[in-house]
mmCIF file of C-alpha atoms in Angstrom:
data_model
loop_
_atom_site.group_PDB
_atom_site.id
_atom_site.type_symbol
_atom_site.label_atom_id
_atom_site.label_comp_id
_atom_site.label_asym_id
_atom_site.label_seq_id
_atom_site.Cartn_x
_atom_site.Cartn_y
_atom_site.Cartn_z
ATOM 1 C CA MET Z 513 -23.201 -76.958 34.603
ATOM 2 C CA ASP Z 514 -19.526 -76.735 33.343
ATOM 3 C CA LEU Z 515 -19.516 -75.338 29.770
ATOM 4 C CA ARG Z 516 -15.955 -75.340 29.222
ATOM 5 C CA GLU Z 517 -14.537 -77.553 26.584
ATOM 6 C CA LYS Z 518 -12.645 -80.506 28.012
ATOM 7 C CA PRO Z 519 -9.124 -80.799 26.673
ATOM 8 C CA GLY Z 520 -8.539 -83.774 24.031
ATOM 9 C CA LYS Z 521 -5.851 -86.627 24.481
ATOM 10 C CA VAL Z 522 -3.229 -84.862 22.459
ATOM 11 C CA GLN Z 523 -3.781 -81.505 24.368
ATOM 12 C CA THR Z 524 -3.555 -83.478 27.618
ATOM 13 C CA PHE Z 525 -0.462 -85.149 26.644
ATOM 14 C CA LEU Z 526 1.484 -82.012 25.612
ATOM 15 C CA GLU Z 527 0.548 -80.387 28.920
ATOM 16 C CA TRP Z 528 1.754 -83.180 30.675
ATOM 17 C CA MET Z 529 4.883 -82.888 28.740
ATOM 18 C CA LEU Z 530 5.324 -79.380 29.680
ATOM 19 C CA ARG Z 531 4.943 -80.249 33.621
ATOM 20 C CA PHE Z 532 7.979 -82.850 33.062
ATOM 21 C CA ARG Z 533 9.827 -80.768 30.711
ATOM 22 C CA LEU Z 534 12.761 -80.605 33.427
ATOM 23 C CA ILE Z 535 12.736 -84.480 33.476
ATOM 24 C CA ALA Z 536 12.900 -84.428 29.659
ATOM 25 C CA LEU Z 537 15.708 -82.148 29.832
ATOM 26 C CA VAL Z 538 17.944 -84.118 32.398
ATOM 27 C CA VAL Z 539 17.214 -87.490 30.328
ATOM 28 C CA MET Z 540 18.262 -85.909 27.132
ATOM 29 C CA VAL Z 541 21.455 -84.345 28.559
ATOM 30 C CA ILE Z 542 22.438 -87.535 30.228
ATOM 31 C CA ALA Z 543 21.788 -89.552 27.049
ATOM 32 C CA THR Z 544 23.533 -86.983 24.851
ATOM 33 C CA VAL Z 545 26.603 -87.186 26.980
ATOM 34 C CA SER Z 546 26.657 -90.724 26.658
ATOM 35 C CA PHE Z 547 26.236 -90.932 23.118
ATOM 36 C CA VAL Z 548 29.116 -88.380 22.782
ATOM 37 C CA ALA Z 549 31.273 -89.915 25.235
ATOM 38 C CA THR Z 550 31.002 -93.544 23.834
ATOM 39 C CA GLY Z 551 30.399 -93.119 20.024
ATOM 40 C CA TRP Z 552 31.771 -89.746 19.246
ATOM 41 C CA GLN Z 553 33.324 -90.940 15.967
ATOM 42 C CA GLU Z 554 30.176 -92.698 14.686
ATOM 43 C CA ILE Z 555 28.208 -89.366 15.366
ATOM 44 C CA VAL Z 556 30.647 -87.310 13.445
ATOM 45 C CA SER Z 557 30.623 -89.796 10.799
ATOM 46 C CA LEU Z 558 26.895 -89.201 10.071
ATOM 47 C CA PRO Z 559 27.280 -85.622 8.706
ATOM 48 C CA ILE Z 560 30.576 -86.725 6.931
ATOM 49 C CA GLY Z 561 28.849 -89.823 5.268
ATOM 50 C CA SER Z 562 25.699 -87.980 4.326
ATOM 51 C CA SER Z 563 27.605 -84.913 2.686
ATOM 52 C CA GLU Z 564 29.858 -87.250 0.732
ATOM 53 C CA ALA Z 565 26.777 -89.343 -0.616
ATOM 54 C CA PHE Z 566 24.661 -86.207 -1.273
ATOM 55 C CA GLY Z 567 27.811 -84.668 -3.235
ATOM 56 C CA MET Z 568 28.358 -87.804 -5.195
ATOM 57 C CA TRP Z 569 24.568 -87.991 -6.013
ATOM 58 C CA LEU Z 570 24.993 -84.366 -7.355
ATOM 59 C CA ALA Z 571 28.072 -85.285 -9.216
ATOM 60 C CA GLU Z 572 26.529 -88.383 -10.865
ATOM 61 C CA THR Z 573 23.108 -87.004 -11.571
ATOM 62 C CA GLU Z 574 23.190 -84.674 -14.764
ATOM 63 C CA GLY Z 575 20.150 -82.499 -15.272
ATOM 64 C CA ALA Z 576 16.990 -81.600 -13.489
ATOM 65 C CA LYS Z 577 15.067 -84.619 -15.038
ATOM 66 C CA ALA Z 578 17.652 -87.228 -13.797
ATOM 67 C CA LEU Z 579 17.710 -85.568 -10.457
ATOM 68 C CA TRP Z 580 13.984 -85.905 -9.892
ATOM 69 C CA GLU Z 581 13.879 -89.652 -11.337
ATOM 70 C CA SER Z 582 16.747 -90.530 -9.062
ATOM 71 C CA ALA Z 583 15.032 -89.234 -5.916
ATOM 72 C CA ARG Z 584 11.175 -88.877 -7.186
ATOM 73 C CA TYR Z 585 9.850 -90.350 -3.852
ATOM 74 C CA LEU Z 586 11.833 -87.948 -1.753
ATOM 75 C CA GLY Z 587 10.824 -85.186 -3.835
ATOM 76 C CA VAL Z 588 7.217 -86.046 -3.691
ATOM 77 C CA ALA Z 589 7.434 -86.567 0.139
ATOM 78 C CA SER Z 590 9.078 -83.099 0.493
ATOM 79 C CA ILE Z 591 6.382 -81.370 -1.503
ATOM 80 C CA ALA Z 592 3.702 -83.123 0.366
ATOM 81 C CA CYS Z 593 5.427 -81.989 3.646
ATOM 82 C CA VAL Z 594 5.732 -78.346 2.572
ATOM 83 C CA VAL Z 595 1.967 -78.561 1.402
ATOM 84 C CA MET Z 596 0.844 -79.869 4.907
ATOM 85 C CA PHE Z 597 2.773 -77.083 6.653
ATOM 86 C CA ILE Z 598 0.993 -74.459 4.746
ATOM 87 C CA VAL Z 599 -2.437 -76.067 5.118
ATOM 88 C CA PHE Z 600 -2.164 -76.644 8.940
ATOM 89 C CA GLY Z 601 0.401 -74.122 9.799
ATOM 90 C CA GLY Z 602 0.069 -71.417 7.277
ATOM 91 C CA VAL Z 603 2.094 -69.704 4.641
ATOM 92 C CA ARG Z 604 4.820 -68.737 6.983
ATOM 93 C CA ALA Z 605 5.301 -72.119 8.435
ATOM 94 C CA GLY Z 606 5.360 -73.490 5.065
ATOM 95 C CA VAL Z 607 7.881 -70.810 3.925
ATOM 96 C CA ALA Z 608 10.026 -71.454 7.096
ATOM 97 C CA SER Z 609 10.043 -75.302 6.493
ATOM 98 C CA VAL Z 610 11.418 -74.663 3.049
ATOM 99 C CA VAL Z 611 14.091 -72.337 3.937
ATOM 100 C CA ALA Z 612 15.136 -74.958 6.629
ATOM 101 C CA MET Z 613 15.322 -77.725 4.242
ATOM 102 C CA LEU Z 614 17.305 -75.676 1.849
ATOM 103 C CA LEU Z 615 19.643 -74.630 4.515
ATOM 104 C CA SER Z 616 20.403 -78.011 5.788
ATOM 105 C CA PHE Z 617 20.908 -79.391 2.408
ATOM 106 C CA ALA Z 618 23.257 -76.365 1.816
ATOM 107 C CA GLY Z 619 25.105 -77.271 4.991
ATOM 108 C CA LEU Z 620 25.789 -80.723 3.636
ATOM 109 C CA TYR Z 621 27.167 -79.185 0.462
ATOM 110 C CA VAL Z 622 29.338 -77.119 2.175
ATOM 111 C CA LEU Z 623 30.735 -79.694 4.372
ATOM 112 C CA GLY Z 624 31.733 -81.537 1.551
ATOM 113 C CA GLY Z 625 32.769 -84.718 3.452
ATOM 114 C CA ALA Z 626 35.709 -83.070 5.111
ATOM 115 C CA GLU Z 627 36.423 -84.579 8.225
ATOM 116 C CA SER Z 628 37.576 -81.589 10.157
ATOM 117 C CA MET Z 629 34.457 -79.576 9.233
ATOM 118 C CA PRO Z 630 31.830 -81.113 11.215
ATOM 119 C CA LEU Z 631 32.736 -79.855 14.812
ATOM 120 C CA PRO Z 632 33.640 -76.045 13.606
ATOM 121 C CA MET Z 633 30.561 -76.004 11.697
ATOM 122 C CA PHE Z 634 28.272 -77.167 14.739
ATOM 123 C CA GLY Z 635 30.136 -74.587 16.947
ATOM 124 C CA ILE Z 636 29.229 -71.837 14.540
ATOM 125 C CA PHE Z 637 25.619 -73.007 14.528
ATOM 126 C CA ALA Z 638 25.506 -73.364 18.277
ATOM 127 C CA LEU Z 639 27.016 -69.948 18.820
ATOM 128 C CA VAL Z 640 24.912 -68.211 16.285
ATOM 129 C CA ALA Z 641 21.788 -69.988 18.098
ATOM 130 C CA ILE Z 642 22.896 -68.892 21.393
ATOM 131 C CA VAL Z 643 23.262 -65.426 20.312
ATOM 132 C CA MET Z 644 19.874 -65.419 18.722
ATOM 133 C CA PHE Z 645 18.472 -67.174 21.828
ATOM 134 C CA ILE Z 646 19.600 -64.330 23.869
ATOM 135 C CA PHE Z 647 19.272 -61.221 21.910
ATOM 136 C CA VAL Z 648 17.169 -61.656 18.980
ATOM 137 C CA LYS Z 649 13.114 -61.130 19.366
ATOM 138 C CA LEU Z 650 12.040 -63.712 17.006
ATOM 139 C CA SER Z 651 10.199 -67.063 17.484
ATOM 140 C CA VAL Z 652 12.544 -68.990 15.444
ATOM 141 C CA ALA Z 653 15.387 -67.518 17.620
ATOM 142 C CA CYS Z 654 13.725 -69.266 20.810
ATOM 143 C CA ALA Z 655 13.464 -72.684 19.027
ATOM 144 C CA LEU Z 656 16.981 -72.558 17.311
ATOM 145 C CA PHE Z 657 18.977 -73.387 20.449
ATOM 146 C CA PRO Z 658 16.804 -76.152 21.840
ATOM 147 C CA PHE Z 659 16.913 -77.686 18.336
ATOM 148 C CA ALA Z 660 20.717 -77.490 18.474
ATOM 149 C CA LEU Z 661 21.015 -79.288 21.518
ATOM 150 C CA SER Z 662 18.226 -81.985 20.688
ATOM 151 C CA TRP Z 663 19.807 -82.519 17.263
ATOM 152 C CA LEU Z 664 22.907 -84.502 18.967
ATOM 153 C CA PHE Z 665 20.243 -86.379 20.909
ATOM 154 C CA LEU Z 666 18.504 -87.404 17.666
ATOM 155 C CA SER Z 667 21.812 -88.072 15.853
ATOM 156 C CA GLY Z 668 22.714 -90.580 18.633
ATOM 157 C CA ILE Z 669 19.313 -92.009 18.447
ATOM 158 C CA LEU Z 670 19.546 -92.831 14.788
ATOM 159 C CA GLU Z 671 23.064 -94.055 14.990
ATOM 160 C CA ILE Z 672 21.863 -96.516 17.458
ATOM 161 C CA VAL Z 673 18.716 -97.765 15.524
ATOM 162 C CA SER Z 674 20.878 -97.932 12.320
ATOM 163 C CA SER Z 675 23.548 -100.089 14.033
ATOM 164 C CA LYS Z 676 20.869 -102.439 15.215
ATOM 165 C CA PHE Z 677 20.381 -103.360 11.559
ATOM 166 C CA ASP Z 678 23.372 -102.698 10.122
ATOM 167 C CA ALA Z 679 22.241 -100.035 7.967
ATOM 168 C CA SER Z 680 24.075 -96.960 6.703
ATOM 169 C CA ALA Z 681 22.752 -94.045 8.719
ATOM 170 C CA SER Z 682 24.331 -91.303 6.713
ATOM 171 C CA LEU Z 683 21.607 -90.599 4.165
ATOM 172 C CA VAL Z 684 19.120 -91.397 6.725
ATOM 173 C CA TRP Z 685 20.516 -88.852 9.123
ATOM 174 C CA GLY Z 686 20.693 -86.241 6.464
ATOM 175 C CA ALA Z 687 16.905 -86.559 5.575
ATOM 176 C CA HIS Z 688 15.886 -86.529 9.169
ATOM 177 C CA SER Z 689 17.885 -83.506 9.941
ATOM 178 C CA ALA Z 690 16.488 -81.486 7.128
ATOM 179 C CA PHE Z 691 12.945 -82.629 8.115
ATOM 180 C CA ALA Z 692 13.582 -82.057 11.815
ATOM 181 C CA PHE Z 693 14.937 -78.643 11.320
ATOM 182 C CA ALA Z 694 11.822 -78.038 9.122
ATOM 183 C CA CYS Z 695 9.273 -79.199 11.855
ATOM 184 C CA ALA Z 696 11.269 -77.091 14.575
ATOM 185 C CA MET Z 697 11.166 -73.836 12.494
ATOM 186 C CA ALA Z 698 7.548 -74.157 11.451
ATOM 187 C CA PHE Z 699 6.813 -74.914 14.773
ATOM 188 C CA ALA Z 700 8.297 -71.761 16.210
ATOM 189 C CA VAL Z 701 6.439 -69.730 13.379
ATOM 190 C CA VAL Z 702 2.946 -71.019 14.473
ATOM 191 C CA ALA Z 703 3.946 -70.623 18.208
ATOM 192 C CA GLY Z 704 5.018 -67.003 17.593
ATOM 193 C CA LYS Z 705 1.821 -66.260 15.679
ATOM 194 C CA HIS Z 706 -0.383 -67.413 18.745
ATOM 195 C CA LEU Z 707 2.019 -65.315 21.111
ATOM 196 C CA ALA Z 708 1.558 -62.267 18.851
ATOM 197 C CA ALA Z 709 -2.277 -62.870 19.385
ATOM 198 C CA GLY Z 710 -1.727 -62.528 23.221
ATOM 199 C CA VAL Z 711 -1.956 -66.468 24.123
ATOM 200 C CA PRO Z 712 0.067 -67.374 27.031
ATOM 201 C CA GLN Z 713 3.421 -68.989 26.540
ATOM 202 C CA ALA Z 714 2.347 -72.706 27.551
ATOM 203 C CA GLY Z 715 -0.969 -72.264 25.573
ATOM 204 C CA ALA Z 716 0.854 -70.912 22.662
ATOM 205 C CA LEU Z 717 3.366 -73.787 22.527
ATOM 206 C CA VAL Z 718 0.589 -76.452 23.157
ATOM 207 C CA LYS Z 719 -1.570 -74.986 20.333
ATOM 208 C CA ALA Z 720 1.475 -74.783 17.912
ATOM 209 C CA ALA Z 721 2.447 -78.481 18.509
ATOM 210 C CA LYS Z 722 -1.094 -79.501 18.328
ATOM 211 C CA GLN Z 723 -1.736 -77.757 15.201
ATOM 212 C CA LEU Z 724 1.353 -79.346 13.604
ATOM 213 C CA LEU Z 725 0.416 -82.748 14.460
ATOM 214 C CA VAL Z 726 -0.524 -84.309 11.338
ATOM 215 C CA PRO Z 727 2.303 -82.397 9.291
ATOM 216 C CA VAL Z 728 4.932 -83.719 11.689
ATOM 217 C CA LEU Z 729 3.686 -87.515 12.083
ATOM 218 C CA VAL Z 730 2.516 -87.841 8.442
ATOM 219 C CA GLY Z 731 5.487 -86.029 7.152
ATOM 220 C CA ALA Z 732 7.702 -88.465 8.962
ATOM 221 C CA LEU Z 733 5.997 -91.353 7.603
ATOM 222 C CA LEU Z 734 6.098 -90.007 3.978
ATOM 223 C CA LEU Z 735 10.021 -89.271 4.597
ATOM 224 C CA ILE Z 736 10.553 -92.916 5.867
ATOM 225 C CA ALA Z 737 8.709 -94.364 3.021
ATOM 226 C CA ALA Z 738 10.693 -92.334 0.618
ATOM 227 C CA VAL Z 739 13.895 -93.146 2.126
ATOM 228 C CA THR Z 740 13.009 -96.715 1.955
ATOM 229 C CA TYR Z 741 12.143 -96.621 -1.567
ATOM 230 C CA ASP Z 742 14.838 -94.157 -2.735
ATOM 231 C CA MET Z 743 17.808 -95.173 -0.650
ATOM 232 C CA GLY Z 744 17.302 -98.701 -0.018
ATOM 233 C CA THR Z 745 16.582 -99.296 3.587
ATOM 234 C CA PRO Z 746 16.877 -102.808 4.721
ATOM 235 C CA ASN Z 747 13.304 -103.410 5.988
ATOM 236 C CA TRP Z 748 10.050 -101.952 7.441
ATOM 237 C CA ILE Z 749 10.767 -102.712 10.998
ATOM 238 C CA TYR Z 750 13.821 -100.348 10.614
ATOM 239 C CA GLY Z 751 11.342 -97.607 9.430
ATOM 240 C CA VAL Z 752 8.853 -98.086 12.077
ATOM 241 C CA LEU Z 753 11.682 -97.753 14.688
ATOM 242 C CA GLN Z 754 12.853 -94.647 12.641
ATOM 243 C CA PHE Z 755 9.235 -93.283 12.961
ATOM 244 C CA VAL Z 756 8.919 -93.974 16.587
ATOM 245 C CA ALA Z 757 12.257 -92.505 17.253
ATOM 246 C CA TYR Z 758 11.575 -89.229 15.475
ATOM 247 C CA ALA Z 759 7.927 -88.779 16.886
ATOM 248 C CA VAL Z 760 9.521 -89.350 20.475
ATOM 249 C CA TRP Z 761 12.117 -86.761 19.877
ATOM 250 C CA PHE Z 762 9.933 -84.105 18.453
ATOM 251 C CA TYR Z 763 6.932 -84.386 21.110
ATOM 252 C CA VAL Z 764 8.794 -85.619 24.198
ATOM 253 C CA PHE Z 765 12.122 -84.039 23.944
ATOM 254 C CA PHE Z 766 12.343 -81.147 21.452
ATOM 255 C CA PHE Z 767 8.846 -79.758 22.263
ATOM 256 C CA SER Z 768 9.530 -79.948 26.205
ATOM 257 C CA ILE Z 769 12.999 -78.472 25.981
ATOM 258 C CA SER Z 770 11.782 -75.697 23.751
ATOM 259 C CA SER Z 771 9.411 -74.321 26.276
ATOM 260 C CA PHE Z 772 12.565 -73.086 28.199
ATOM 261 C CA GLY Z 773 13.066 -70.452 25.524
ATOM 262 C CA PRO Z 774 12.293 -66.822 26.320
ATOM 263 C CA TRP Z 775 8.892 -66.992 24.441
ATOM 264 C CA GLU Z 776 7.075 -64.701 26.843
ATOM 265 C CA ARG Z 777 8.980 -61.811 25.182
ATOM 266 C CA LEU Z 778 7.021 -62.027 21.959
ATOM 267 C CA ARG Z 779 3.630 -62.245 23.596
ATOM 268 C CA SER Z 780 1.388 -59.481 22.763
ATOM 269 C CA GLY Z 781 0.156 -57.113 25.686
ATOM 270 C CA SER Z 782 -3.387 -57.625 24.733
ATOM 271 C CA ARG Z 783 -5.112 -60.646 23.713
ATOM 272 C CA ARG Z 784 -6.975 -60.621 20.391
ATOM 273 C CA VAL Z 785 -10.369 -62.503 20.250
ATOM 274 C CA GLU Z 786 -11.980 -63.022 17.035
ATOM 275 C CA MET Z 787 -15.642 -62.254 17.198
ATOM 276 C CA LYS Z 788 -18.063 -63.448 14.439
ATOM 277 C CA ASP Z 789 -21.053 -61.133 14.068
ATOM 278 C CA LYS Z 790 -24.104 -62.834 13.509
ATOM 279 C CA LYS Z 791 -26.889 -61.006 12.283
ATOM 280 C CA LYS Z 792 -30.192 -61.943 13.482
ATOM 281 C CA LYS Z 793 -33.140 -62.112 11.362
ATOM 282 C CA ALA Z 794 -36.046 -59.902 12.471
ATOM 283 C CA PRO Z 795 -39.247 -62.051 13.053
ATOM 284 C CA ALA Z 796 -41.777 -61.433 10.223
ATOM 285 C CA LYS Z 797 -44.682 -59.459 11.035
ATOM 286 C CA LYS Z 798 -47.848 -61.279 11.390
ATOM 287 C CA LYS Z 799 -50.629 -59.922 9.200
ATOM 288 C CA LYS Z 800 -53.760 -59.409 10.763
#
């Protein structure tokens, strides 16, 4: 009799993604090169337009109350996402998601709509990611460079989807980028936690991705709904395509490509197994 627990459909899917990770990498590289070669100006315009819109929104809105009222749906969605990261991934995952989102919007603010800034800023980000990928022994360092690579791919997908509906992708790109960065960093933190417990690399990545299934997918739905209400997205078909594109990006491409990172160096030498001591009650003595 086989007493081993059979893996569920989600776990099986994630394991298959790891097996075909090289195919995912090749497809992503080819698609990204195609996006950059044929639509570089459109991709560069995404952060420029997003930073301009973000700066104008901050300039035109006075006071915290006005800021909240002008983006209350997006604010509620962001808070809900952080709460889900904490509930499903732990406090560290929640903190990592908050820091990632703040850094994303800080980058948009620093960019300030300058046309000459996107390429140098991305170059600095990629360089820092590579250095951390090679030398820094942290879980976020293992996911930062794969995120930088797949980020261009996600940008190209969002640009194509928005062009089909004649919609402005700049603000949508900013919101998606911030949430994608938050998901990537939360995933790295959770995977690092499993590795520290001695779980093998593949198992730790699968566990982390499975553990964050609800925050990633439900968070994406909330984000798209908030963007629809706050930013006036044309229709729900556009929103559904955004959701599908994001889900495919995270679980098919980012998850698969992140497995090429040096996660094994974070693994603990001994695997910790939690044992729950169950005290058995002594049988009552029978009275004669």
